[in-house]
Amino acid sequence: MHKHHRALGLAKAPSVGIANAAEIAKLRPVQPVTLLRPHAARRAARYFVEKFPGRSLYAVKANPSPELLQLLWAEGVTHYDVASLGEVRLVAETLPESTLCFMHPVKAEEAIAEAYFKHGVKTFSLDAMDELDKIMSATRGATDLNLLVRIRVSSDHSKLSLATKFGAEPSELTRLLFATRQAADAMGICFHVGSQAMNPAAYSEAMGRVRDAIVDAAITVDIVDVGGGFPSSYPGMEPPPLEAYFDVIHRTFEALPISYSAELWCEPGRALCAEYASVLVRVEKRRGDELYINDGAYGALFDAAHIAWRYPVALVREPASDVRSMPFSFYGPTCDDLDHMVGPFELPGDVRAGDYIEIGMLGAYGCAMRTQFNGFTVGENVIVEDEPMTSLYGAVATETRSNVVKL
Ligand SMILES: *Cc1c(COP(=O)(O)O)cnc(C)c1O
């Protein structure tokens, strides 16, 4: 962090960070600058730890930065959903006391073996008999495993489907649950309703599938894991409050025919870290309603390019523009036509080359997906103290926020 601040031209790394995007824009950074808001990640973690009626695992793929992992840990997130050997090693090294759960249903045998024998991972998910055999063989018939069977549920309420790739075949499910029950110390059922689930009903419908599976197999279940999918707020995608999701999950969990000692888990990724980061980009060229900016599809804007995800944007200029806003699309810095973010992104009509724009809510599946394609790399990370551009955790008055940006 210290080194980064110096590189930006800030004499000393302030221990509490600098206030906001406008101050950074004054330094006229050439590379995109990542604005980190530790207070926003802490607030999200506290919310889940205090209000989710069970255990919250952080899904590391949404943003694996070690600083973020440490923030979440400090707020009481003790369990981490990892999906690759790289994530297992990273979290084991960053948070040696944490509990890792290897929740990718298709793993390499070598990865399972290293996770179990070297890093003490005891929790694995699976969605087929082959994977169960693989886990038992890689762990040499371990008897202390928590095994969660991933069932297939609908992604109808979600913006990003996760319904086709994973999930046990319905025709095989009873047999698989039975065999897993035999092999596991603790047995669970897990699912994922898809990312950015816009309706809490996604979880009640999925819980209906869990109930059917338990009844059909007539087995006892020790863990029900409702996965991720908890939404964040984006333009045109303002979800109901998270409490509505927690209520539905709590109610449907309580109604399941499982023992009173069964545990409820969830695996939020996006909801814990979307508000953690935004990116300050520079406009290098304007062509009509198209802005050529210095970050894009191969940087933090993969989803904006590939699935037309919309992020909140704000012009960071002093004095603030009073020109009426209009819709823009963005081109990223590479030479690739695909490096195009259709938006629309609403910005004042007088945006021009040399302006800085803050793009919000890039803490989840934004910063994590950067590449160095075409020689464009990311610039500094700077801690800021102002509020994220939108928030699901209250306390964010949009007015306060725009005052900050306009100064
Ligand atoms: C990606 C993923 C998550 C996190 O999903 P979000 O939509 O970001 O909450 C949780 N669990 C599993 C198994 C995943 O693959």
Short mmCIF file of C-alpha atoms in Angstrom, two decimals, residues 12-401:
data_model
loop_
_atom_site.label_atom_id
_atom_site.label_comp_id
_atom_site.label_asym_id
_atom_site.label_seq_id
_atom_site.Cartn_x
_atom_site.Cartn_y
_atom_site.Cartn_z
CA LYS A 12 3.21 9.78 2.58
CA ALA A 13 0.91 6.84 2.78
CA PRO A 14 -1.86 8.13 5.01
CA SER A 15 -2.78 5.46 7.52
CA VAL A 16 -6.47 6.23 7.13
CA GLY A 17 -6.43 6.70 3.38
CA ILE A 18 -7.39 9.73 1.37
CA ALA A 19 -10.89 10.95 1.10
CA ASN A 20 -12.16 10.39 -2.41
CA ALA A 21 -11.81 10.05 -6.15
CA ALA A 22 -11.61 13.81 -6.80
CA GLU A 23 -8.35 14.11 -4.88
CA ILE A 24 -6.82 11.27 -6.85
CA ALA A 25 -8.01 12.67 -10.17
CA LYS A 26 -6.08 15.86 -9.39
CA LEU A 27 -2.89 13.80 -9.61
CA ARG A 28 -3.83 12.93 -13.20
CA PRO A 29 -2.97 9.21 -13.04
CA VAL A 30 -2.28 7.66 -16.45
CA GLN A 31 -3.28 4.13 -15.44
CA PRO A 32 -6.66 3.11 -14.02
CA VAL A 33 -6.60 3.54 -10.24
CA THR A 34 -8.41 1.08 -8.00
CA LEU A 35 -10.20 2.77 -5.11
CA LEU A 36 -10.52 0.42 -2.17
CA ARG A 37 -13.13 0.86 0.57
CA PRO A 38 -12.24 -1.42 3.45
CA HIS A 39 -15.08 0.03 5.52
CA ALA A 40 -17.59 -1.17 2.93
CA ALA A 41 -16.23 -4.73 2.96
CA ARG A 42 -16.20 -4.73 6.77
CA ARG A 43 -19.80 -3.54 6.87
CA ALA A 44 -20.92 -6.27 4.46
CA ALA A 45 -19.07 -8.95 6.43
CA ARG A 46 -20.59 -7.77 9.72
CA TYR A 47 -24.02 -7.82 8.13
CA PHE A 48 -23.71 -11.46 7.06
CA VAL A 49 -22.01 -12.58 10.26
CA GLU A 50 -24.68 -10.95 12.41
CA LYS A 51 -27.82 -11.40 10.36
CA PHE A 52 -27.54 -14.53 8.24
CA PRO A 53 -29.27 -17.26 10.28
CA GLY A 54 -26.34 -19.66 9.89
CA ARG A 55 -22.72 -19.70 8.79
CA SER A 56 -21.44 -17.46 5.99
CA LEU A 57 -18.56 -18.75 3.85
CA TYR A 58 -16.84 -16.23 1.59
CA ALA A 59 -16.65 -17.41 -2.05
CA VAL A 60 -13.06 -16.45 -2.79
CA LYS A 61 -13.33 -16.35 -6.58
CA ALA A 62 -15.32 -13.08 -6.45
CA ASN A 63 -12.19 -11.27 -5.24
CA PRO A 64 -9.16 -13.15 -3.93
CA SER A 65 -7.11 -10.16 -2.79
CA PRO A 66 -5.26 -10.97 0.44
CA GLU A 67 -6.12 -7.56 1.94
CA LEU A 68 -9.80 -8.31 1.48
CA LEU A 69 -9.45 -11.82 2.92
CA GLN A 70 -7.87 -10.31 6.02
CA LEU A 71 -10.64 -7.73 6.39
CA LEU A 72 -13.32 -10.40 6.21
CA TRP A 73 -11.46 -12.60 8.67
CA ALA A 74 -11.18 -9.72 11.13
CA GLU A 75 -14.96 -9.28 11.01
CA GLY A 76 -15.61 -12.92 11.84
CA VAL A 77 -15.76 -14.72 8.49
CA THR A 78 -13.98 -17.95 9.41
CA HIS A 79 -14.89 -20.27 6.50
CA TYR A 80 -13.85 -19.83 2.88
CA ASP A 81 -15.32 -21.40 -0.24
CA VAL A 82 -12.39 -22.21 -2.51
CA ALA A 83 -12.65 -23.75 -5.96
CA SER A 84 -9.11 -24.43 -7.13
CA LEU A 85 -5.79 -25.51 -5.71
CA GLY A 86 -4.54 -21.97 -6.28
CA GLU A 87 -7.30 -20.62 -4.03
CA VAL A 88 -6.66 -23.34 -1.44
CA ARG A 89 -2.99 -22.37 -1.25
CA LEU A 90 -3.70 -18.64 -1.23
CA VAL A 91 -6.20 -18.74 1.62
CA ALA A 92 -4.19 -21.30 3.60
CA GLU A 93 -1.21 -18.98 3.40
CA THR A 94 -3.11 -15.72 4.02
CA LEU A 95 -5.39 -16.99 6.79
CA PRO A 96 -3.72 -20.06 8.32
CA GLU A 97 -6.42 -20.43 10.98
CA SER A 98 -9.34 -20.37 8.56
CA THR A 99 -11.45 -23.33 7.50
CA LEU A 100 -11.42 -24.09 3.79
CA CYS A 101 -14.28 -25.74 1.93
CA PHE A 102 -13.45 -27.03 -1.54
CA MET A 103 -16.79 -26.41 -3.25
CA HIS A 104 -16.01 -27.04 -6.92
CA PRO A 105 -17.87 -30.23 -7.88
CA VAL A 106 -15.20 -31.26 -10.43
CA LYS A 107 -11.69 -31.40 -8.99
CA ALA A 108 -8.35 -32.90 -9.93
CA GLU A 109 -7.45 -35.87 -7.76
CA GLU A 110 -4.06 -34.27 -7.03
CA ALA A 111 -5.82 -31.10 -5.87
CA ILE A 112 -8.04 -33.06 -3.48
CA ALA A 113 -5.04 -34.92 -2.09
CA GLU A 114 -2.99 -31.78 -1.49
CA ALA A 115 -5.98 -29.96 0.00
CA TYR A 116 -6.70 -32.81 2.41
CA PHE A 117 -3.21 -33.96 3.40
CA LYS A 118 -1.31 -30.69 3.25
CA HIS A 119 -3.90 -28.04 4.08
CA GLY A 120 -6.32 -29.97 6.27
CA VAL A 121 -9.33 -29.40 4.02
CA LYS A 122 -12.14 -31.73 5.06
CA THR A 123 -15.14 -30.27 3.27
CA PHE A 124 -15.74 -31.07 -0.41
CA SER A 125 -18.67 -30.82 -2.76
CA LEU A 126 -19.55 -33.30 -5.48
CA ASP A 127 -22.32 -33.91 -7.98
CA ALA A 128 -21.62 -37.41 -9.35
CA MET A 129 -20.59 -40.90 -8.26
CA ASP A 130 -17.27 -40.54 -10.11
CA GLU A 131 -16.38 -37.50 -8.02
CA LEU A 132 -17.29 -39.31 -4.81
CA ASP A 133 -14.97 -42.17 -5.82
CA LYS A 134 -12.27 -39.65 -6.68
CA ILE A 135 -12.53 -37.93 -3.30
CA MET A 136 -12.43 -41.23 -1.41
CA SER A 137 -9.45 -42.44 -3.40
CA ALA A 138 -7.52 -39.14 -3.15
CA THR A 139 -8.02 -39.00 0.62
CA ARG A 140 -7.29 -42.76 0.96
CA GLY A 141 -10.69 -43.52 2.36
CA ALA A 142 -10.78 -40.71 4.93
CA THR A 143 -13.51 -41.04 7.54
CA ASP A 144 -13.55 -37.42 8.71
CA LEU A 145 -15.00 -35.74 5.62
CA ASN A 146 -17.89 -33.31 5.25
CA LEU A 147 -19.33 -34.10 1.84
CA LEU A 148 -21.94 -31.88 0.22
CA VAL A 149 -23.94 -33.07 -2.76
CA ARG A 150 -24.66 -30.26 -5.21
CA ILE A 151 -28.16 -30.47 -6.59
CA ARG A 152 -29.41 -28.71 -9.68
CA VAL A 153 -31.80 -25.84 -9.17
CA SER A 154 -33.32 -23.23 -11.41
CA SER A 155 -31.49 -19.98 -12.19
CA ASP A 156 -34.69 -18.31 -13.36
CA HIS A 157 -34.48 -15.49 -10.83
CA SER A 158 -30.81 -14.72 -11.43
CA LYS A 159 -28.96 -12.50 -13.84
CA LEU A 160 -26.18 -15.05 -14.35
CA SER A 161 -27.19 -18.68 -14.72
CA LEU A 162 -25.37 -21.46 -12.94
CA ALA A 163 -27.99 -24.04 -13.74
CA THR A 164 -26.46 -26.10 -16.51
CA LYS A 165 -22.86 -26.85 -15.67
CA PHE A 166 -23.14 -28.48 -12.24
CA GLY A 167 -25.68 -30.37 -10.21
CA ALA A 168 -26.45 -34.07 -9.77
CA GLU A 169 -28.54 -35.79 -12.41
CA PRO A 170 -32.05 -36.14 -10.96
CA SER A 171 -32.10 -39.82 -11.93
CA GLU A 172 -28.91 -40.46 -9.98
CA LEU A 173 -29.61 -38.23 -7.00
CA THR A 174 -31.08 -40.71 -4.53
CA ARG A 175 -28.30 -43.23 -5.16
CA LEU A 176 -25.66 -40.49 -4.89
CA LEU A 177 -27.08 -39.14 -1.63
CA PHE A 178 -27.11 -42.65 -0.23
CA ALA A 179 -23.54 -43.43 -1.21
CA THR A 180 -22.35 -40.05 0.08
CA ARG A 181 -24.14 -40.62 3.38
CA GLN A 182 -22.19 -43.89 3.76
CA ALA A 183 -18.84 -42.24 3.00
CA ALA A 184 -19.21 -38.95 4.88
CA ASP A 185 -18.77 -38.07 8.51
CA ALA A 186 -21.15 -35.13 7.97
CA MET A 187 -23.31 -35.01 4.87
CA GLY A 188 -24.81 -31.96 3.27
CA ILE A 189 -26.80 -30.75 0.32
CA CYS A 190 -25.77 -27.59 -1.51
CA PHE A 191 -26.99 -25.61 -4.49
CA HIS A 192 -26.40 -22.31 -6.27
CA VAL A 193 -29.35 -20.31 -7.55
CA GLY A 194 -27.16 -18.32 -9.98
CA SER A 195 -25.43 -15.01 -9.39
CA GLN A 196 -27.28 -11.76 -8.67
CA ALA A 197 -30.56 -13.45 -7.69
CA MET A 198 -33.11 -10.67 -7.93
CA ASN A 199 -35.90 -12.44 -6.02
CA PRO A 200 -35.76 -14.22 -2.66
CA ALA A 201 -38.16 -16.81 -4.11
CA ALA A 202 -35.10 -18.31 -5.85
CA TYR A 203 -34.08 -19.70 -2.46
CA SER A 204 -37.49 -20.95 -1.39
CA GLU A 205 -37.88 -22.80 -4.68
CA ALA A 206 -34.43 -24.33 -4.32
CA MET A 207 -35.22 -25.33 -0.74
CA GLY A 208 -38.22 -27.16 -2.18
CA ARG A 209 -35.78 -29.24 -4.26
CA VAL A 210 -33.73 -29.93 -1.11
CA ARG A 211 -36.83 -31.10 0.70
CA ASP A 212 -37.79 -33.44 -2.16
CA ALA A 213 -34.29 -34.89 -2.24
CA ILE A 214 -34.26 -35.55 1.51
CA VAL A 215 -37.69 -37.14 1.46
CA ASP A 216 -36.98 -39.30 -1.61
CA ALA A 217 -33.70 -40.62 -0.23
CA ALA A 218 -35.01 -40.87 3.35
CA ILE A 219 -31.68 -39.81 4.76
CA THR A 220 -30.53 -37.47 7.49
CA VAL A 221 -28.71 -34.35 6.42
CA ASP A 222 -26.27 -32.44 8.62
CA ILE A 223 -25.64 -29.36 6.47
CA VAL A 224 -27.82 -27.37 4.07
CA ASP A 225 -25.75 -24.91 2.06
CA VAL A 226 -27.74 -22.36 0.04
CA GLY A 227 -24.67 -21.21 -1.91
CA GLY A 228 -24.13 -17.69 -3.24
CA GLY A 229 -26.29 -15.53 -5.46
CA PHE A 230 -26.99 -12.74 -2.95
CA PRO A 231 -27.32 -9.59 -5.02
CA SER A 232 -25.70 -6.19 -5.03
CA SER A 233 -27.13 -2.98 -6.38
CA TYR A 234 -26.39 -1.93 -9.98
CA PRO A 235 -28.17 0.48 -12.35
CA GLY A 236 -31.40 -1.16 -13.45
CA MET A 237 -30.87 -4.01 -10.95
CA GLU A 238 -31.97 -2.79 -7.54
CA PRO A 239 -32.85 -5.88 -5.52
CA PRO A 240 -35.01 -6.19 -2.40
CA PRO A 241 -33.18 -5.85 0.95
CA LEU A 242 -30.93 -8.77 1.90
CA GLU A 243 -33.01 -9.31 5.01
CA ALA A 244 -35.86 -10.50 2.79
CA TYR A 245 -33.53 -13.22 1.45
CA PHE A 246 -32.40 -14.21 4.93
CA ASP A 247 -36.01 -14.43 6.13
CA VAL A 248 -37.05 -16.73 3.29
CA ILE A 249 -34.00 -18.92 3.80
CA HIS A 250 -34.53 -19.13 7.54
CA ARG A 251 -38.20 -20.01 7.20
CA THR A 252 -37.69 -22.69 4.54
CA PHE A 253 -34.71 -24.17 6.38
CA GLU A 254 -36.72 -24.47 9.59
CA ALA A 255 -39.42 -26.34 7.70
CA LEU A 256 -37.07 -29.02 6.33
CA PRO A 257 -37.33 -32.54 7.73
CA ILE A 258 -33.81 -32.52 9.21
CA SER A 259 -32.42 -32.88 12.68
CA TYR A 260 -32.44 -29.91 15.01
CA SER A 261 -28.66 -29.95 15.00
CA ALA A 262 -28.36 -29.51 11.23
CA GLU A 263 -26.35 -26.48 10.12
CA LEU A 264 -27.31 -23.81 7.61
CA TRP A 265 -24.53 -22.38 5.44
CA CYS A 266 -24.32 -19.81 2.67
CA GLU A 267 -21.48 -18.85 0.31
CA PRO A 268 -21.77 -15.18 -0.69
CA GLY A 269 -19.19 -13.82 -3.10
CA ARG A 270 -20.59 -10.74 -4.81
CA ALA A 271 -22.56 -9.44 -1.83
CA LEU A 272 -19.49 -9.37 0.40
CA CYS A 273 -17.14 -7.54 -1.94
CA ALA A 274 -18.94 -5.67 -4.75
CA GLU A 275 -18.86 -2.44 -2.75
CA TYR A 276 -15.21 -2.91 -1.79
CA ALA A 277 -13.71 -1.42 -4.97
CA SER A 278 -14.33 1.03 -7.77
CA VAL A 279 -12.01 2.07 -10.58
CA LEU A 280 -11.04 5.59 -11.62
CA VAL A 281 -10.49 5.66 -15.39
CA ARG A 282 -9.45 8.38 -17.79
CA VAL A 283 -11.17 9.30 -21.03
CA GLU A 284 -8.57 9.26 -23.82
CA LYS A 285 -10.91 10.13 -26.66
CA ARG A 286 -14.54 10.94 -27.34
CA ARG A 287 -16.35 10.00 -30.56
CA GLY A 288 -19.99 11.09 -30.36
CA ASP A 289 -21.56 9.07 -27.58
CA GLU A 290 -18.58 6.67 -27.37
CA LEU A 291 -15.85 7.20 -24.81
CA TYR A 292 -12.45 5.55 -25.21
CA ILE A 293 -11.25 4.86 -21.67
CA ASN A 294 -8.14 3.25 -20.21
CA ASP A 295 -9.82 0.16 -18.73
CA GLY A 296 -12.01 -2.41 -20.42
CA ALA A 297 -12.98 -5.98 -21.20
CA TYR A 298 -9.49 -7.31 -20.47
CA GLY A 299 -9.28 -5.22 -17.32
CA ALA A 300 -11.94 -4.84 -14.66
CA LEU A 301 -14.85 -4.56 -17.10
CA PHE A 302 -15.15 -8.16 -18.34
CA ASP A 303 -18.81 -8.46 -17.37
CA ALA A 304 -19.65 -5.03 -18.79
CA ALA A 305 -18.28 -6.18 -22.15
CA HIS A 306 -19.34 -9.80 -22.27
CA ILE A 307 -22.77 -9.74 -20.67
CA ALA A 308 -23.55 -6.00 -20.91
CA TRP A 309 -23.49 -5.62 -17.13
CA ARG A 310 -24.13 -2.02 -16.09
CA TYR A 311 -22.14 -0.32 -13.36
CA PRO A 312 -22.76 3.05 -11.73
CA VAL A 313 -20.56 5.82 -13.15
CA ALA A 314 -19.76 9.38 -12.12
CA LEU A 315 -17.78 12.13 -13.77
CA VAL A 316 -15.02 13.27 -11.41
CA ARG A 317 -14.40 16.88 -12.38
CA GLU A 318 -14.10 20.19 -10.57
CA PRO A 319 -16.11 22.25 -10.83
CA ALA A 320 -18.86 19.72 -11.52
CA SER A 321 -20.48 19.75 -14.93
CA ASP A 322 -23.99 21.15 -15.04
CA VAL A 323 -24.69 19.77 -18.50
CA ARG A 324 -27.58 17.34 -18.66
CA SER A 325 -26.53 13.69 -18.70
CA MET A 326 -26.85 11.38 -21.68
CA PRO A 327 -26.11 7.70 -22.37
CA PHE A 328 -22.59 6.71 -23.41
CA SER A 329 -20.90 3.45 -24.34
CA PHE A 330 -17.24 2.74 -23.60
CA TYR A 331 -14.34 1.36 -25.60
CA GLY A 332 -11.46 -0.16 -23.64
CA PRO A 333 -7.77 0.46 -24.38
CA THR A 334 -6.88 -2.68 -26.36
CA CYS A 335 -7.00 -2.95 -30.15
CA ASP A 336 -9.76 -5.52 -29.96
CA ASP A 337 -13.26 -4.65 -31.21
CA LEU A 338 -14.66 -6.87 -28.45
CA ASP A 339 -13.24 -4.41 -25.94
CA HIS A 340 -16.55 -2.56 -25.96
CA MET A 341 -18.93 -1.93 -23.08
CA VAL A 342 -22.36 -1.11 -24.41
CA GLY A 343 -23.76 0.33 -21.17
CA PRO A 344 -25.62 2.63 -21.38
CA PHE A 345 -23.56 4.68 -18.93
CA GLU A 346 -25.22 7.98 -17.97
CA LEU A 347 -22.76 10.88 -17.82
CA PRO A 348 -22.93 14.64 -18.35
CA GLY A 349 -23.14 15.49 -22.06
CA ASP A 350 -19.88 17.48 -22.03
CA VAL A 351 -17.54 14.60 -21.06
CA ARG A 352 -14.30 15.00 -22.97
CA ALA A 353 -10.82 13.54 -23.33
CA GLY A 354 -8.79 14.04 -20.17
CA ASP A 355 -11.81 13.66 -17.86
CA TYR A 356 -11.82 11.06 -15.11
CA ILE A 357 -14.75 8.74 -14.49
CA GLU A 358 -15.33 6.60 -11.42
CA ILE A 359 -16.89 3.23 -12.21
CA GLY A 360 -18.43 1.68 -9.11
CA MET A 361 -19.16 -1.76 -7.71
CA LEU A 362 -16.14 -3.46 -9.26
CA GLY A 363 -15.05 -5.24 -6.09
CA ALA A 364 -16.75 -8.46 -7.18
CA TYR A 365 -15.93 -10.09 -10.54
CA GLY A 366 -14.27 -6.85 -11.68
CA CYS A 367 -10.82 -6.40 -10.21
CA ALA A 368 -10.53 -10.21 -9.97
CA MET A 369 -10.72 -10.71 -13.73
CA ARG A 370 -7.98 -8.43 -15.01
CA THR A 371 -5.47 -9.59 -17.59
CA GLN A 372 -2.41 -7.90 -19.06
CA PHE A 373 -3.53 -8.37 -22.65
CA ASN A 374 -2.07 -5.88 -25.11
CA GLY A 375 0.28 -4.42 -22.54
CA PHE A 376 -2.37 -2.59 -20.54
CA THR A 377 -1.92 -3.12 -16.86
CA VAL A 378 -3.60 -1.70 -13.84
CA GLY A 379 -2.26 1.22 -11.86
CA GLU A 380 -2.24 1.89 -8.15
CA ASN A 381 -4.55 0.82 -5.35
CA VAL A 382 -5.64 3.64 -3.07
CA ILE A 383 -7.74 3.40 0.07
CA VAL A 384 -10.56 5.93 0.15
CA GLU A 385 -12.98 6.78 2.91
CA ASP A 386 -16.07 7.93 1.10
CA GLU A 387 -19.11 5.75 0.52
CA PRO A 388 -19.42 3.29 -2.38
CA MET A 389 -21.55 4.58 -5.26
CA THR A 390 -24.44 2.37 -4.16
CA SER A 391 -24.92 0.11 -1.18
CA LEU A 392 -27.21 -2.61 0.06
CA TYR A 393 -26.06 -2.07 3.61
CA GLY A 394 -27.83 1.17 4.39
CA ALA A 395 -26.10 4.35 5.44
CA VAL A 396 -25.52 5.47 1.87
CA ALA A 397 -27.39 8.60 1.01
CA THR A 398 -27.11 9.13 -2.72
CA GLU A 399 -27.07 12.87 -2.06
CA THR A 400 -24.10 12.67 0.26
CA ARG A 401 -22.35 10.60 -2.31
#
